[in-house]
Amino acid sequence: MADWLTGKVTQKRQWTERLFSLRFTAPINSFKAGQFVRVALEIDGEIVARPYSLVSSPADAENEIFFNIVPDGPLTPKLAELSPGDEIKVAGKPSGLLTVDQVPIARHLWMLATGTGVGPFISILKSDDVWQRFEKIVLVYSVRLSSELAYQDDLAGVNRLYRQQFSFIPLITREKQQGAINRRVTDAIVSGDLEQQAGITISADDSHVMMCGNSAMIADVMALLEGRNMQKHLRREPGHITIEKYH
Ligand SMILES: Cc1cc2nc3c(=O)[nH]c(=O)nc-3n(C[C@H](O)[C@H](O)[C@H](O)COP(=O)(O)OP(=O)(O)OC[C@H]3O[C@@H](n4cnc5c(N)ncnc54)[C@H](O)[C@@H]3O)c2cc1C
């Protein structure tokens, strides 16, 4: 049983009908950019807890999570009802291995996210060490509709600071928009669009790929990358791919 800390919601941001960010204070342990924390509410007398990546950077005074309402899910509809001042339960110890210190030395870091899976990458991009470790960092952020592209101000800020080193490539699958690729991640890899836009290739020689979000995207991209002699990174067997599946 987790020992729950009591946190307080300080801010709620609604991006679309179903997409939300919550900021909250809670005395959680220090964490590494890319890690997640368990968040819970008491619902009908029971504690309902789920893991959420921290979007905030370890240096921030407040914590932030980014989630979408799963209509039949027990927790997310209730999380979305919270307002500033409300209490939230948070487990004290963040954890997870989607962190840059777990990545072996490589020249290029590719971050592939679907939907709310962009959260840990926002945290990583806001930290200094990732910019010392890689020559080039590419964030690929896939959503269905352009309105679902969150954190654009943060990403514009990252781009201003690291213009030479950073490429942001939005993929919008159900709408055409200038500057975005209108394909799924796998199709954009197979067609060559993704690498053309980034100006670098995804290769076992010089790339590490981090993926976060939907397990179908992760499985499909894994299969493609295995065809390029890339393999999942394990502590006992260094590889080229680090993943975190949300659902
Ligand atoms: C390590 C880890 C980190 C996670 N971090 C995040 C995060 O930062 N943001 C986030 O939104 N979710 C995240 N998730 C998923 C999250 O923990 C919950 O499962 C999700 O928010 C739904 O909660 P729920 O209680 O409403 O429904 P659940 O009972 O958890 O799920 C109900 C159904 O919805 C599916 N589902 C779960 N998540 C989603 C989703 N995002 N979109 C569509 N269907 C989904 C499940 O597979 C299940 O079939 C993470 C999961 C893991 C394992």
Short mmCIF file of C-alpha atoms and ligand atoms in Angstrom, two decimals:
data_model
loop_
_atom_site.label_atom_id
_atom_site.label_comp_id
_atom_site.label_asym_id
_atom_site.label_seq_id
_atom_site.Cartn_x
_atom_site.Cartn_y
_atom_site.Cartn_z
CA MET A 1 0.00 0.00 0.00
CA ALA A 2 1.36 3.39 -0.98
CA ASP A 3 1.66 6.08 1.66
CA TRP A 4 -0.29 8.90 0.11
CA LEU A 5 0.82 12.49 0.40
CA THR A 6 -1.77 15.20 0.20
CA GLY A 7 -1.26 17.56 -2.70
CA LYS A 8 -3.17 20.69 -3.61
CA VAL A 9 -4.26 21.59 -7.13
CA THR A 10 -3.00 25.05 -8.04
CA GLN A 11 -4.00 25.29 -11.68
CA LYS A 12 -6.08 23.46 -14.26
CA ARG A 13 -5.67 23.98 -17.97
CA GLN A 14 -8.18 22.59 -20.43
CA TRP A 15 -6.75 22.19 -23.94
CA THR A 16 -9.76 20.52 -25.59
CA GLU A 17 -13.00 18.96 -24.41
CA ARG A 18 -11.04 15.91 -23.19
CA LEU A 19 -7.45 17.08 -22.67
CA PHE A 20 -6.30 18.61 -19.41
CA SER A 21 -3.20 19.60 -17.46
CA LEU A 22 -3.18 19.86 -13.70
CA ARG A 23 -0.56 21.64 -11.65
CA PHE A 24 -0.29 20.77 -7.98
CA THR A 25 1.96 21.18 -5.00
CA ALA A 26 2.96 18.06 -3.05
CA PRO A 27 6.12 17.21 -1.10
CA ILE A 28 7.20 14.42 -3.45
CA ASN A 29 10.80 13.18 -3.59
CA SER A 30 13.13 14.64 -6.17
CA PHE A 31 12.76 13.05 -9.59
CA LYS A 32 14.48 12.84 -12.97
CA ALA A 33 12.93 14.42 -16.05
CA GLY A 34 10.87 11.72 -17.79
CA GLN A 35 9.72 9.92 -14.63
CA PHE A 36 6.14 9.36 -13.50
CA VAL A 37 4.30 9.57 -10.19
CA ARG A 38 1.18 7.79 -8.96
CA VAL A 39 -1.78 10.08 -8.47
CA ALA A 40 -4.98 9.05 -6.72
CA LEU A 41 -8.41 10.19 -5.62
CA GLU A 42 -10.79 8.63 -3.16
CA ILE A 43 -13.82 7.63 -5.20
CA ASP A 44 -16.84 6.05 -3.49
CA GLY A 45 -14.73 5.21 -0.45
CA GLU A 46 -11.90 3.59 -2.45
CA ILE A 47 -8.51 4.92 -3.47
CA VAL A 48 -8.20 4.87 -7.27
CA ALA A 49 -4.59 5.41 -8.35
CA ARG A 50 -2.89 5.65 -11.76
CA PRO A 51 0.63 6.58 -12.91
CA TYR A 52 1.17 9.94 -14.67
CA SER A 53 4.35 11.31 -16.19
CA LEU A 54 5.56 14.58 -14.75
CA VAL A 55 5.53 17.30 -17.39
CA SER A 56 7.14 19.77 -15.01
CA SER A 57 10.89 19.86 -14.78
CA PRO A 58 12.63 18.70 -11.60
CA ALA A 59 13.58 22.35 -10.95
CA ASP A 60 9.94 23.56 -10.91
CA ALA A 61 8.34 24.40 -7.57
CA GLU A 62 5.05 22.81 -8.68
CA ASN A 63 4.31 19.48 -10.33
CA GLU A 64 2.30 19.05 -13.50
CA ILE A 65 0.55 16.17 -15.23
CA PHE A 66 -1.15 16.02 -18.64
CA PHE A 67 -4.00 13.59 -19.30
CA ASN A 68 -7.05 12.91 -21.40
CA ILE A 69 -10.46 11.82 -20.18
CA VAL A 70 -11.07 8.14 -20.86
CA PRO A 71 -14.87 8.20 -20.76
CA ASP A 72 -15.30 4.83 -19.04
CA GLY A 73 -12.13 5.16 -16.97
CA PRO A 74 -12.57 5.34 -13.21
CA LEU A 75 -10.04 8.09 -12.54
CA THR A 76 -9.71 10.52 -15.45
CA PRO A 77 -13.31 11.90 -15.48
CA LYS A 78 -12.89 12.70 -11.76
CA LEU A 79 -9.41 14.21 -12.23
CA ALA A 80 -10.88 16.50 -14.88
CA GLU A 81 -13.47 17.78 -12.37
CA LEU A 82 -10.81 19.04 -9.95
CA SER A 83 -10.35 22.79 -9.47
CA PRO A 84 -7.62 24.92 -7.90
CA GLY A 85 -7.71 24.44 -4.12
CA ASP A 86 -8.90 20.81 -4.33
CA GLU A 87 -6.87 18.04 -2.72
CA ILE A 88 -5.22 15.24 -4.66
CA LYS A 89 -3.35 12.19 -3.38
CA VAL A 90 0.18 11.67 -4.66
CA ALA A 91 2.65 8.87 -3.95
CA GLY A 92 5.92 10.24 -2.61
CA LYS A 93 8.34 8.42 -4.89
CA PRO A 94 8.43 9.16 -8.62
CA SER A 95 9.91 6.35 -10.72
CA GLY A 96 10.46 5.18 -14.29
CA LEU A 97 13.27 4.57 -16.75
CA LEU A 98 12.29 6.93 -19.58
CA THR A 99 15.13 9.19 -18.55
CA VAL A 100 18.16 10.47 -20.39
CA ASP A 101 20.64 8.99 -17.91
CA GLN A 102 19.42 5.52 -18.97
CA VAL A 103 20.22 6.21 -22.63
CA PRO A 104 23.57 4.96 -23.95
CA ILE A 105 25.83 7.43 -25.76
CA ALA A 106 24.42 8.39 -29.17
CA ARG A 107 24.67 11.45 -31.42
CA HIS A 108 20.97 11.84 -32.11
CA LEU A 109 17.97 11.49 -29.81
CA TRP A 110 14.57 10.86 -31.35
CA MET A 111 11.52 11.28 -29.10
CA LEU A 112 8.31 9.83 -30.54
CA ALA A 113 5.06 10.60 -28.71
CA THR A 114 1.39 9.96 -29.29
CA GLY A 115 -1.11 12.19 -27.49
CA THR A 116 -0.40 12.73 -23.81
CA GLY A 117 2.80 10.71 -24.25
CA VAL A 118 4.50 14.02 -25.06
CA GLY A 119 4.46 14.88 -21.33
CA PRO A 120 7.74 13.29 -20.21
CA PHE A 121 9.51 14.69 -23.28
CA ILE A 122 8.45 18.24 -22.37
CA SER A 123 10.06 17.69 -18.97
CA ILE A 124 13.24 16.27 -20.53
CA LEU A 125 13.50 19.10 -23.07
CA LYS A 126 13.32 21.65 -20.24
CA SER A 127 16.33 20.16 -18.47
CA ASP A 128 19.89 21.21 -19.32
CA ASP A 129 21.69 17.87 -19.42
CA VAL A 130 19.90 16.50 -22.49
CA TRP A 131 21.36 19.37 -24.57
CA GLN A 132 24.87 18.45 -23.44
CA ARG A 133 24.38 14.78 -24.33
CA PHE A 134 23.10 14.89 -27.91
CA GLU A 135 24.08 16.76 -31.06
CA LYS A 136 20.54 16.77 -32.36
CA ILE A 137 17.18 16.13 -30.69
CA VAL A 138 13.99 15.51 -32.66
CA LEU A 139 10.55 15.55 -31.04
CA VAL A 140 7.82 13.86 -33.07
CA TYR A 141 4.38 14.55 -31.60
CA SER A 142 1.44 12.73 -33.15
CA VAL A 143 -2.18 13.76 -32.57
CA ARG A 144 -5.42 13.34 -34.48
CA LEU A 145 -6.44 17.03 -34.64
CA SER A 146 -4.36 20.21 -34.53
CA SER A 147 -6.34 21.41 -31.47
CA GLU A 148 -4.81 18.46 -29.56
CA LEU A 149 -1.24 19.79 -29.94
CA ALA A 150 -0.55 20.98 -26.41
CA TYR A 151 2.47 22.77 -24.91
CA GLN A 152 3.20 24.70 -28.11
CA ASP A 153 4.45 27.73 -26.15
CA ASP A 154 6.91 25.57 -24.21
CA LEU A 155 8.12 23.97 -27.43
CA ALA A 156 8.51 27.36 -29.11
CA GLY A 157 10.64 28.40 -26.11
CA VAL A 158 12.81 25.30 -26.49
CA ASN A 159 13.16 26.05 -30.19
CA ARG A 160 14.27 29.63 -29.50
CA LEU A 161 16.97 28.40 -27.13
CA TYR A 162 18.22 25.43 -29.17
CA ARG A 163 17.29 26.26 -32.77
CA GLN A 164 20.37 24.51 -34.27
CA GLN A 165 20.01 21.40 -32.15
CA PHE A 166 16.23 20.88 -32.02
CA SER A 167 13.61 19.77 -34.55
CA PHE A 168 9.95 19.65 -33.65
CA ILE A 169 7.83 17.63 -36.07
CA PRO A 170 4.07 17.56 -35.46
CA LEU A 171 2.08 14.76 -37.07
CA ILE A 172 -1.63 15.42 -37.42
CA THR A 173 -3.36 12.30 -38.67
CA ARG A 174 -6.93 13.49 -39.32
CA GLU A 175 -6.34 17.04 -40.57
CA LYS A 176 -4.04 18.74 -43.00
CA GLN A 177 -2.10 21.66 -41.62
CA GLN A 178 0.87 23.51 -43.01
CA GLY A 179 4.09 22.53 -41.26
CA ALA A 180 2.68 19.21 -40.01
CA ILE A 181 2.97 15.77 -41.56
CA ASN A 182 -0.45 14.31 -42.31
CA ARG A 183 0.52 10.66 -41.65
CA ARG A 184 0.84 8.19 -38.78
CA VAL A 185 4.31 7.80 -37.27
CA THR A 186 4.97 4.46 -38.97
CA ASP A 187 3.84 5.75 -42.37
CA ALA A 188 6.01 8.86 -41.95
CA ILE A 189 9.02 6.62 -41.26
CA VAL A 190 8.31 4.30 -44.19
CA SER A 191 7.72 7.21 -46.60
CA GLY A 192 10.93 8.93 -45.50
CA ASP A 193 9.02 12.15 -44.63
CA LEU A 194 10.10 12.12 -41.00
CA GLU A 195 13.81 11.79 -41.61
CA GLN A 196 13.69 14.23 -44.51
CA GLN A 197 12.06 16.87 -42.33
CA ALA A 198 14.51 16.25 -39.46
CA GLY A 199 17.52 16.27 -41.78
CA ILE A 200 18.96 13.15 -40.08
CA THR A 201 18.24 9.43 -40.28
CA ILE A 202 17.11 6.97 -37.63
CA SER A 203 19.95 4.48 -37.57
CA ALA A 204 21.60 1.98 -35.26
CA ASP A 205 24.92 3.79 -35.85
CA ASP A 206 24.07 7.10 -34.26
CA SER A 207 20.50 7.25 -32.94
CA HIS A 208 18.58 6.47 -29.79
CA VAL A 209 14.78 6.41 -29.98
CA MET A 210 12.54 7.09 -26.97
CA MET A 211 8.83 6.33 -27.44
CA CYS A 212 5.89 7.13 -25.21
CA GLY A 213 2.12 6.74 -25.47
CA ASN A 214 -0.09 4.32 -27.30
CA SER A 215 1.16 0.72 -27.32
CA ALA A 216 0.01 0.09 -30.91
CA MET A 217 2.25 2.91 -32.20
CA ILE A 218 5.12 1.65 -30.06
CA ALA A 219 4.77 -1.95 -31.30
CA ASP A 220 4.52 -0.87 -34.96
CA VAL A 221 7.54 1.44 -34.75
CA MET A 222 9.54 -1.20 -32.84
CA ALA A 223 8.91 -3.65 -35.69
CA LEU A 224 10.13 -1.09 -38.25
CA LEU A 225 13.23 -0.21 -36.25
CA GLU A 226 14.10 -3.85 -35.63
CA GLY A 227 14.25 -4.06 -39.43
CA ARG A 228 17.03 -1.43 -39.16
CA ASN A 229 18.99 -3.57 -36.67
CA MET A 230 17.85 -1.45 -33.73
CA GLN A 231 16.76 -3.16 -30.53
CA LYS A 232 15.17 -2.38 -27.21
CA HIS A 233 17.61 -0.98 -24.69
CA LEU A 234 18.09 -3.14 -21.61
CA ARG A 235 20.52 -2.53 -18.79
CA ARG A 236 22.13 -5.92 -19.34
CA GLU A 237 22.11 -5.51 -23.13
CA PRO A 238 22.49 -1.95 -24.44
CA GLY A 239 20.22 -1.12 -27.35
CA HIS A 240 18.71 1.80 -29.23
CA ILE A 241 15.07 2.03 -28.14
CA THR A 242 13.54 3.04 -24.79
CA ILE A 243 9.76 2.85 -24.39
CA GLU A 244 6.95 3.73 -22.01
CA LYS A 245 3.48 2.39 -22.80
CA TYR A 246 0.51 4.29 -21.38
CA HIS A 247 -2.24 2.02 -22.67
C1 LIG B 1 4.01 4.48 -16.58
C2 LIG B 1 2.70 5.11 -17.03
C3 LIG B 1 2.61 6.50 -17.15
C4 LIG B 1 1.42 7.07 -17.58
N1 LIG B 1 1.36 8.42 -17.75
C5 LIG B 1 0.24 8.97 -18.28
C6 LIG B 1 0.19 10.38 -18.56
O1 LIG B 1 1.14 11.13 -18.28
N2 LIG B 1 -0.94 10.87 -19.11
C7 LIG B 1 -2.01 10.04 -19.42
O2 LIG B 1 -3.01 10.56 -19.97
N3 LIG B 1 -1.99 8.74 -19.16
C8 LIG B 1 -0.91 8.19 -18.59
N4 LIG B 1 -0.90 6.86 -18.30
C9 LIG B 1 -2.18 6.12 -18.33
C10 LIG B 1 -2.91 6.42 -16.99
O3 LIG B 1 -2.21 5.82 -15.93
C11 LIG B 1 -4.36 5.94 -16.95
O4 LIG B 1 -4.44 4.59 -17.37
C12 LIG B 1 -5.27 6.80 -17.84
O5 LIG B 1 -5.20 8.17 -17.45
C13 LIG B 1 -6.73 6.36 -17.73
O6 LIG B 1 -7.13 6.28 -16.36
P1 LIG B 1 -8.58 5.81 -15.96
O7 LIG B 1 -8.57 5.38 -14.53
O8 LIG B 1 -9.58 6.87 -16.31
O9 LIG B 1 -8.85 4.53 -16.89
P2 LIG B 1 -8.07 3.12 -16.85
O10 LIG B 1 -8.85 2.15 -16.03
O11 LIG B 1 -6.64 3.32 -16.46
O12 LIG B 1 -8.13 2.74 -18.36
C14 LIG B 1 -9.39 2.45 -18.98
C15 LIG B 1 -9.11 2.05 -20.42
O13 LIG B 1 -8.56 3.16 -21.13
C16 LIG B 1 -7.33 2.83 -21.74
N5 LIG B 1 -6.46 4.01 -21.63
C17 LIG B 1 -5.57 4.30 -20.66
N6 LIG B 1 -4.97 5.49 -20.90
C18 LIG B 1 -5.52 5.96 -22.03
C19 LIG B 1 -5.31 7.13 -22.78
N7 LIG B 1 -4.37 8.06 -22.40
N8 LIG B 1 -6.05 7.31 -23.91
C20 LIG B 1 -6.95 6.38 -24.30
N9 LIG B 1 -7.18 5.22 -23.63
C21 LIG B 1 -6.48 5.02 -22.51
C22 LIG B 1 -6.80 1.65 -20.94
O14 LIG B 1 -5.96 0.84 -21.77
C23 LIG B 1 -8.07 0.92 -20.55
O15 LIG B 1 -8.50 0.08 -21.60
C24 LIG B 1 0.28 6.25 -17.87
C25 LIG B 1 0.39 4.86 -17.73
C26 LIG B 1 1.58 4.30 -17.34
C27 LIG B 1 1.66 2.80 -17.23
#
